[in-house]
Structures are given as structure tokens and as C-alpha cells.
Amino acid sequence: MRPRPDDIFVCAFPKSGTTWIQHIVHQLLAMGYVSPMIEGPDAASVEAMESPRILKSHLTYADIPKGGGAKYIYVCRNPKDCLTSFYHHHRTWEHYEFEHGDFDVFFDLFMDGRISFGDYFDHLNSWLESIEKQEENILFLKYEDMLVDLPSAVVQISNFLEGKAAEIVKDEKKLDKIIEASSLASMKMNQNRWFSNIYFQPIHRDKFIRKGGSRDWKNHFSLEQSERMDERFRQRLTASAAGGWWKKEMAWEGGQNENAGEPRMAML
Ligand code: A3P
């Protein structure tokens, strides 16, 4: 496919908050459709879409179609919660045939990168390159920062998109409405709206937007698994911009699900 100057790509490793960002971008641009994942439809259907196109992708930075001035929003989430969320995702979608799958089995598959979209650390590292290269057309967000301060994230996204999106958030009422509609509670309602894909369908339609928050991994990981993930993090990310990220979210000490439910409205 050929990117266009006004394309907006919403990119992430699966289960990092992709739908959350899509929903915010849709509202900022007043788009009434679920943006397709470019790995799904053929190039011709993506070509037939009207501009500006909002396109979702789980591709790495190396693989994502680039050029033409398109904008990219990348959202990432700590690997322990990402793995946990992906485990539940596998139990929820028919095509994985993992409805009764075991957590320990999934843990090993994730650690070996033998899952859809491959290795978490390869993925994150490839996008971190964009920070090192100081690419101007990429906005890098952390899921956990959005949990703590959703209004700031919405404003940040709107400023990055510029134009109509940046104008909309100047109106306090419109901004409040977007924040409210982007809360976990609101997005849990009427979950059918998130399923545009005609090929793959969930077994449990109400569990796509599942629990939210961070540290749910504590309900699933053994101490040994937690230490294995910490070690992998050290090996793969210490030297990167993400080296100091997620200390609290990934520590063995601490609660079992923080920031779950309503994100705190730090600015309101
Ligand atoms: P959990 O499975 O931990 O609940 P993706 O869209 O990339 O598949 O990511 C899905 C994850 O983002 C799910 O995590 C989902 O609950 C969480 N999520 C989606 N909307 C959210 C919101 N408004 N607030 C907090 N988390 C949200």
C-alpha cells in the first residue's frame, strides 16, 4: 500500500491499548468507522478508503509502510501486563483455538516470540529506533501514562494531529465528552462496535475491553516467571530509551491491579 500525507497509523504490539488510541483518534477527527488493520484487507480496499485514513497496524517500525508525510502514533505497555492481556485475548477469540489454554503454556510461547506478531521486545525495540532518530511524525505513548492522566494524552494526540483535532480540544465541553467516552467504563459498553473484522470473531463479545489498568499480571505470574521476564527486560531493553520504564508496574512487590477502572483525571 502507498501511505498518503494525511494518513494516520495507530500502531502497537497487540494488547497495548491500540483500540483506546483508535477510539480517541476517531473522535478527534469525527470519524464514524472502525479503522481497519492494514494486515487484514488487501491493498486495493485500503486504497479505496477516503482520506484522511485512520489505519491500525501491529507491524514493526521496520515493516510499517512509510513515507508521504503520514503520521504514526505508537502506544506501548509493560510486557508483563501485555502478556497477561494477550493470554486472555487468546482465550477470547475463536481462531486461536485456545479457549481453555493454560497460562504457563502461553507464557513460554510469548517468551519465545511464537505468537502473532512475534517477539514483544523486537517490536518495541524497532519502534524505539524512531525515538533515537527523533522522527517528527511519530508520537510515542505509554499505556500506563494514559491510565494516570487521560486528558493530557488526549490533548497530546490532538496537538500531534493538528488541524481539526487540535481545534476540537480547545472547546472544554467537547474535550470532556471525548475523555468520558474514552474511559474504560464507557468503552466496555456495546463492545460490538470494536469488531470490524468479518473473518475473526470473539467467543465472548463482552471481554475485548476486559479489565484495564496495570499489574493484573500479579494474578497470573509465578515469582519465577516474573524474574524471567525481568531478566529478559534487562537483556533486551536496558540500553534503550525504555531502560528505566515501568519499574513500579513490573515490580513483584505491590498490588494486583492498579489504576483499574476509571483513569484518574489529573487535569480536571
Ligand atoms: P486488558 O486485557 O488488560 O483489560 P488492544 O486494543 O491493543 O487490543 O488492547 C486491549 C487492552 O487495552 C485491554 O487490556 C483493554 O481492557 C485495554 N483498554 C482498552 N480501552 C481502555 C481504556 N479506556 N482504559 C483502560 N484500558 C483500556
XYZ file of N, CA, C and O in Angstrom, residues 1-133:
532
model
N 0.842 -1.205 0.000
C 0.000 0.000 0.000
C 0.868 1.243 0.000
O 2.013 1.216 0.451
N 0.304 2.331 -0.502
C 1.048 3.599 -0.517
C 0.495 4.540 0.541
O -0.686 4.912 0.481
N 1.338 4.964 1.518
C 0.853 5.918 2.506
C 0.556 7.268 1.858
O 1.213 7.643 0.885
N -0.439 7.957 2.402
C -0.773 9.309 1.920
C -0.344 10.326 2.983
O -0.245 9.981 4.167
N -0.148 11.586 2.612
C 0.329 12.600 3.569
C -0.608 12.762 4.765
O -0.156 13.102 5.845
N -1.914 12.513 4.566
C -2.835 12.706 5.692
C -3.249 11.382 6.352
O -4.206 11.335 7.122
N -2.522 10.312 6.087
C -2.795 9.033 6.769
C -2.369 9.122 8.229
O -1.351 9.748 8.560
N -3.159 8.475 9.081
C -2.775 8.356 10.493
C -2.724 6.876 10.825
O -3.741 6.177 10.761
N -1.538 6.401 11.165
C -1.371 4.997 11.548
C -1.403 4.887 13.069
O -0.695 5.625 13.754
N -2.229 3.979 13.576
C -2.243 3.689 15.016
C -1.535 2.346 15.181
O -2.030 1.315 14.719
N -0.360 2.382 15.802
C 0.497 1.194 15.826
C 0.790 0.750 17.257
O 0.933 1.580 18.158
N 0.914 -0.554 17.428
C 1.193 -1.094 18.762
C 1.474 -2.580 18.659
O 1.018 -3.239 17.716
N 2.193 -3.108 19.644
C 2.205 -4.557 19.824
C 0.808 -4.897 20.352
O 0.245 -4.115 21.140
N 0.217 -6.039 19.941
C -1.146 -6.337 20.401
C -1.298 -6.215 21.918
O -0.382 -6.541 22.675
N -2.455 -5.734 22.324
C -2.887 -5.608 23.722
C -2.189 -4.482 24.498
O -2.089 -4.515 25.722
N -1.748 -3.479 23.761
C -1.055 -2.356 24.405
C -1.919 -1.103 24.487
O -1.443 -0.046 24.897
N -3.181 -1.198 24.027
C -4.044 -0.023 24.048
C -4.362 0.511 22.657
O -4.755 1.671 22.494
N -4.228 -0.342 21.647
C -4.479 0.059 20.252
C -5.900 0.620 20.076
O -6.087 1.699 19.504
N -6.887 -0.132 20.578
C -8.295 0.263 20.406
C -8.573 1.589 21.119
O -9.348 2.417 20.639
N -7.935 1.766 22.255
C -8.089 3.007 23.039
C -7.637 4.217 22.193
O -8.366 5.200 22.060
N -6.459 4.092 21.591
C -5.945 5.195 20.753
C -6.839 5.385 19.525
O -7.184 6.519 19.162
N -7.229 4.268 18.888
C -8.103 4.373 17.703
C -9.363 5.170 18.063
O -9.769 6.074 17.322
N -9.946 4.808 19.195
C -11.203 5.437 19.595
C -11.009 6.938 19.827
O -11.857 7.754 19.435
N -9.889 7.310 20.433
C -9.610 8.736 20.673
C -9.415 9.456 19.335
O -9.984 10.519 19.091
N -8.641 8.850 18.450
C -8.378 9.482 17.140
C -9.673 9.600 16.337
O -9.943 10.650 15.725
N -10.498 8.550 16.362
C -11.787 8.610 15.639
C -12.602 9.812 16.101
O -13.170 10.539 15.294
N -12.627 10.004 17.431
C -13.442 11.108 17.958
C -12.839 12.460 17.588
O -13.555 13.386 17.224
N -11.513 12.558 17.671
C -10.859 13.846 17.358
C -11.066 14.224 15.898
O -11.089 15.396 15.551
N -11.212 13.212 15.047
C -11.408 13.510 13.617
C -12.851 13.286 13.182
O -13.156 13.321 11.988
N -13.722 13.056 14.183
C -15.145 12.835 13.921
C -15.372 11.783 12.846
O -16.133 11.969 11.898
N -14.664 10.655 12.993
C -14.797 9.548 12.038
C -15.761 8.519 12.600
O -15.608 8.082 13.737
N -16.691 8.094 11.812
C -17.700 7.170 12.315
C -17.458 5.731 11.929
O -18.386 4.979 11.763
N -16.208 5.307 11.756
C -15.977 3.907 11.396
C -14.845 3.331 12.238
O -14.090 4.066 12.852
N -14.775 2.011 12.277
C -13.674 1.363 12.982
C -12.519 1.243 12.001
O -12.652 0.608 10.956
N -11.398 1.882 12.319
C -10.282 1.872 11.366
C -9.764 0.449 11.163
O -9.568 -0.284 12.123
N -9.555 0.060 9.911
C -9.139 -1.324 9.645
C -7.660 -1.561 9.977
O -6.860 -0.638 9.961
N -7.339 -2.800 10.267
C -5.948 -3.183 10.478
C -5.356 -3.486 9.112
O -5.896 -4.336 8.395
N -4.284 -2.823 8.761
C -3.803 -2.959 7.377
C -3.324 -4.365 7.039
O -3.244 -4.728 5.877
N -3.033 -5.162 8.071
C -2.630 -6.546 7.811
C -3.842 -7.376 7.360
O -3.685 -8.509 6.914
N -5.069 -6.834 7.525
C -6.273 -7.581 7.192
C -6.686 -7.444 5.742
O -6.479 -8.358 4.935
N -7.247 -6.283 5.354
C -7.761 -6.165 3.983
C -6.635 -6.111 2.962
O -5.490 -5.880 3.313
N -7.006 -6.312 1.682
C -5.962 -6.203 0.663
C -5.663 -4.738 0.362
O -6.402 -3.839 0.772
N -4.563 -4.515 -0.345
C -4.112 -3.143 -0.606
C -5.180 -2.348 -1.352
O -5.344 -1.143 -1.133
N -5.948 -3.034 -2.242
C -6.952 -2.330 -3.038
C -8.042 -1.736 -2.152
O -8.492 -0.606 -2.380
N -8.474 -2.478 -1.119
C -9.528 -1.920 -0.264
C -9.009 -0.750 0.561
O -9.748 0.194 0.839
N -7.749 -0.820 0.963
C -7.178 0.293 1.729
C -7.027 1.501 0.796
O -7.277 2.641 1.174
N -6.676 1.237 -0.453
C -6.527 2.301 -1.466
C -7.882 2.988 -1.721
O -7.958 4.189 -1.956
N -8.954 2.192 -1.613
C -10.294 2.729 -1.908
C -10.843 3.588 -0.771
O -11.848 4.282 -0.943
N -10.190 3.568 0.378
C -10.694 4.359 1.516
C -10.511 5.852 1.251
O -9.514 6.271 0.675
N -11.491 6.619 1.751
C -11.393 8.078 1.596
C -10.382 8.648 2.578
O -10.218 8.131 3.671
N -9.751 9.733 2.205
C -8.814 10.411 3.109
C -9.586 11.361 4.017
O -10.621 11.871 3.609
N -9.112 11.648 5.221
C -7.911 11.055 5.824
C -8.208 9.663 6.367
O -9.251 9.441 6.968
N -7.280 8.741 6.132
C -7.480 7.367 6.580
C -6.850 7.167 7.965
O -5.748 7.657 8.214
N -7.584 6.474 8.838
C -7.003 6.055 10.112
C -6.767 4.563 9.961
O -7.704 3.812 9.670
N -5.525 4.138 10.130
C -5.185 2.749 9.855
C -4.491 2.129 11.057
O -3.562 2.720 11.614
N -4.974 0.976 11.447
C -4.379 0.284 12.599
C -3.340 -0.717 12.103
O -3.514 -1.308 11.034
N -2.282 -0.910 12.882
C -1.314 -1.937 12.490
C -0.536 -2.458 13.696
O -0.253 -1.709 14.627
N -0.187 -3.740 13.627
C 0.691 -4.321 14.652
C 2.070 -4.608 14.054
O 2.839 -5.401 14.611
N 2.382 -3.993 12.928
C 3.689 -4.241 12.306
C 4.805 -3.520 13.060
O 4.573 -2.546 13.769
N 6.022 -4.004 12.875
C 7.183 -3.337 13.473
C 7.476 -2.051 12.699
O 6.966 -1.847 11.583
N 8.324 -1.225 13.292
C 8.721 0.025 12.613
C 9.417 -0.299 11.283
O 9.241 0.394 10.288
N 10.180 -1.393 11.287
C 10.878 -1.774 10.048
C 9.884 -2.117 8.942
O 10.126 -1.830 7.766
N 8.754 -2.712 9.308
C 7.814 -3.215 8.297
C 6.683 -2.263 7.935
O 6.027 -2.441 6.908
N 6.424 -1.285 8.772
C 5.261 -0.417 8.519
C 5.493 0.405 7.233
O 6.599 0.879 7.003
N 4.460 0.544 6.389
C 4.652 1.383 5.195
C 4.981 2.825 5.615
O 4.305 3.386 6.464
N 6.050 3.351 5.053
C 6.489 4.697 5.456
C 6.489 5.644 4.271
O 6.488 5.216 3.126
N 6.533 6.934 4.610
C 6.705 7.934 3.556
C 5.473 8.761 3.333
O 4.424 8.535 3.937
N 5.626 9.762 2.489
C 4.488 10.589 2.101
C 4.002 11.520 3.190
O 2.933 12.100 3.070
N 4.742 11.635 4.306
C 4.338 12.567 5.376
C 3.282 12.015 6.311
O 2.738 12.750 7.140
N 2.964 10.718 6.203
C 1.951 10.113 7.093
C 2.385 10.234 8.552
O 3.566 10.354 8.850
N 1.376 10.206 9.465
C 1.686 10.286 10.899
C 1.468 8.928 11.560
O 0.562 8.184 11.182
N 2.277 8.652 12.584
C 2.232 7.365 13.271
C 2.115 7.602 14.769
O 2.900 8.355 15.349
N 1.114 6.972 15.386
C 1.018 7.011 16.851
C 1.350 5.602 17.330
O 0.702 4.631 16.927
N 2.372 5.512 18.164
C 2.761 4.194 18.687
C 2.481 4.161 20.176
O 2.910 5.039 20.917
N 1.748 3.159 20.625
C 1.481 3.022 22.058
C 2.089 1.708 22.545
O 2.011 0.682 21.864
N 2.744 1.777 23.715
C 3.343 0.555 24.259
C 2.892 0.356 25.703
O 2.437 1.300 26.362
N 3.022 -0.867 26.168
C 2.579 -1.246 27.517
C 3.616 -2.196 28.102
O 4.275 -2.929 27.342
N 3.761 -2.200 29.418
C 4.806 -3.059 30.003
C 4.545 -4.521 29.623
O 3.390 -4.950 29.496
N 5.635 -5.280 29.428
C 5.473 -6.638 28.872
C 4.687 -7.594 29.755
O 4.054 -8.519 29.240
N 4.718 -7.396 31.090
C 4.000 -8.338 31.958
C 2.486 -8.193 31.772
O 1.761 -9.185 31.672
N 1.998 -6.950 31.721
C 0.557 -6.756 31.513
C 0.158 -7.054 30.077
O -0.948 -7.530 29.807
N 1.082 -6.772 29.168
C 0.807 -7.054 27.763
C 0.618 -8.563 27.571
O -0.344 -9.007 26.933
N 1.524 -9.339 28.163
C 1.431 -10.807 28.067
C 0.115 -11.301 28.672
O -0.599 -12.110 28.072
N -0.217 -10.773 29.843
C -1.440 -11.215 30.538
C -2.679 -10.905 29.703
O -3.582 -11.730 29.545
N -2.707 -9.703 29.150
C -3.843 -9.294 28.324
C -3.932 -10.159 27.057
O -5.016 -10.564 26.636
N -2.765 -10.474 26.485
C -2.724 -11.277 25.256
C -3.184 -12.718 25.550
O -3.830 -13.363 24.730
N -2.833 -13.195 26.738
C -3.286 -14.533 27.159
C -4.818 -14.572 27.160
O -5.436 -15.467 26.578
N -5.438 -13.562 27.778
C -6.913 -13.531 27.820
C -7.488 -13.351 26.424
O -8.532 -13.906 26.104
N -6.810 -12.578 25.601
C -7.240 -12.376 24.219
C -7.292 -13.729 23.492
O -8.234 -14.021 22.757
N -6.262 -14.546 23.707
C -6.237 -15.864 23.059
C -7.382 -16.753 23.527
O -7.867 -17.590 22.781
N -7.783 -16.569 24.761
C -8.894 -17.385 25.283
C -10.246 -16.862 24.817
O -11.264 -17.528 24.966
N -10.237 -15.654 24.251
C -11.491 -15.000 23.886
C -11.827 -15.125 22.404
O -12.976 -15.038 22.019
N -10.790 -15.291 21.559
C -11.033 -15.313 20.110
C -10.963 -16.740 19.575
O -9.987 -17.456 19.832
N -11.988 -17.049 18.776
C -12.179 -18.404 18.270
C -10.962 -18.965 17.520
O -10.546 -20.090 17.755
N -10.384 -18.131 16.630
C -9.387 -18.665 15.701
C -8.096 -19.124 16.366
O -7.311 -19.839 15.771
N -7.849 -18.702 17.612
C -6.633 -19.179 18.297
C -6.790 -20.606 18.823
O -5.804 -21.247 19.166
N -8.052 -21.061 18.939
C -8.342 -22.387 19.494
C -7.631 -22.577 20.836
O -6.928 -23.557 21.067
N -7.783 -21.591 21.707
C -7.065 -21.583 22.992
C -8.016 -21.219 24.130
O -7.597 -20.728 25.162
N -9.322 -21.469 23.906
C -10.306 -21.023 24.895
C -9.999 -21.558 26.285
O -10.197 -20.880 27.298
N -9.494 -22.808 26.348
C -9.193 -23.389 27.660
C -7.682 -23.501 27.860
O -7.192 -24.340 28.611
N -6.957 -22.656 27.132
C -5.491 -22.710 27.163
C -4.914 -22.374 28.528
O -5.503 -21.651 29.325
N -3.710 -22.886 28.728
C -3.047 -22.784 30.021
C -2.113 -21.568 30.041
O -1.416 -21.289 29.061
N -2.082 -20.860 31.156
C -1.257 -19.650 31.242
C 0.231 -19.975 31.065
O 0.943 -19.258 30.357
N 0.699 -21.050 31.708
C 2.136 -21.375 31.633
C 2.556 -21.674 30.191
O 3.666 -21.328 29.777
N 1.663 -22.303 29.433
C 1.959 -22.598 28.024
C 2.074 -21.281 27.257
O 3.020 -21.047 26.497
N 1.095 -20.398 27.502
C 1.124 -19.121 26.790
C 2.358 -18.299 27.178
O 2.972 -17.639 26.339
N 2.729 -18.350 28.462
C 3.902 -17.602 28.927
C 5.132 -17.995 28.098
O 5.866 -17.135 27.596
N 5.326 -19.305 27.932
C 6.502 -19.765 27.177
C 6.429 -19.365 25.703
O 7.437 -18.987 25.106
N 5.221 -19.431 25.130
C 5.064 -19.033 23.715
C 5.413 -17.559 23.546
O 6.102 -17.161 22.603
N 4.953 -16.738 24.500
C 5.227 -15.295 24.443
C 6.736 -15.052 24.561
O 7.317 -14.280 23.801
N 7.361 -15.724 25.518
C 8.791 -15.518 25.744
C 9.622 -15.973 24.537
O 10.685 -15.434 24.265
N 9.087 -16.982 23.818
C 9.801 -17.466 22.625
C 9.409 -16.696 21.368
O 9.898 -16.995 20.276
N 8.480 -15.755 21.503
C 8.032 -14.984 20.345
C 7.233 -15.825 19.360
O 7.108 -15.470 18.188
N 6.670 -16.954 19.842
C 5.926 -17.839 18.931
C 4.438 -17.543 18.994
O 3.605 -18.408 19.252
N 4.086 -16.267 18.811
C 2.695 -15.813 18.836
C 2.512 -14.832 17.680
O 3.499 -14.418 17.058
N 1.249 -14.440 17.419
C 1.014 -13.482 16.334
C 1.850 -12.234 16.582
O 1.890 -11.733 17.695
N 2.469 -11.744 15.550
C 3.295 -10.531 15.571
C 4.606 -10.701 16.321
O 5.314 -9.735 16.584
N 4.940 -11.938 16.661
C 6.300 -12.261 17.082
C 6.716 -11.780 18.450
O 5.922 -11.747 19.380
N 7.978 -11.378 18.520
C 8.608 -11.089 19.807
C 8.300 -9.656 20.267
O 8.549 -8.695 19.541
N 7.786 -9.555 21.487
C 7.442 -8.245 22.063
C 8.644 -7.297 22.030
O 8.527 -6.130 21.675
N 9.803 -7.823 22.423
C 10.975 -6.947 22.561
C 11.517 -6.498 21.203
O 11.978 -5.370 21.057
N 11.445 -7.375 20.205
C 11.835 -6.972 18.845
C 10.939 -5.821 18.390
O 11.392 -4.857 17.784
N 9.644 -5.977 18.687
C 8.663 -4.986 18.251
C 8.944 -3.630 18.882
O 9.088 -2.611 18.192
N 9.044 -3.634 20.225
C 9.268 -2.366 20.930
C 10.598 -1.746 20.506
O 10.673 -0.544 20.227
N 11.645 -2.572 20.443
C 12.954 -2.032 20.047
C 12.925 -1.398 18.663
O 13.566 -0.380 18.426
N 12.153 -2.002 17.758
C 12.122 -1.438 16.401
C 11.488 -0.045 16.428
O 11.955 0.862 15.754
N 10.439 0.144 17.242
C 9.802 1.466 17.317
C 10.632 2.445 18.131
O 10.586 3.660 17.891
N 11.393 1.921 19.110
C 12.247 2.819 19.895
C 13.300 3.492 19.016
O 13.786 4.586 19.318
N 13.633 2.822 17.922
C 14.575 3.431 16.959
C 14.087 4.791 16.499
O 14.872 5.686 16.219
N 12.742 4.927 16.409
C 12.190 6.195 15.919
C 12.468 7.319 16.915
O 12.613 8.474 16.530
N 12.556 6.967 18.223
C 12.895 7.987 19.221
C 14.351 8.403 19.019
O 14.688 9.582 19.018
N 15.210 7.385 18.846
C 16.630 7.686 18.640
C 16.839 8.540 17.397
O 17.652 9.452 17.379
N 16.056 8.260 16.367
C 16.206 9.026 15.121
C 15.469 10.355 15.188
O 15.498 11.138 14.235
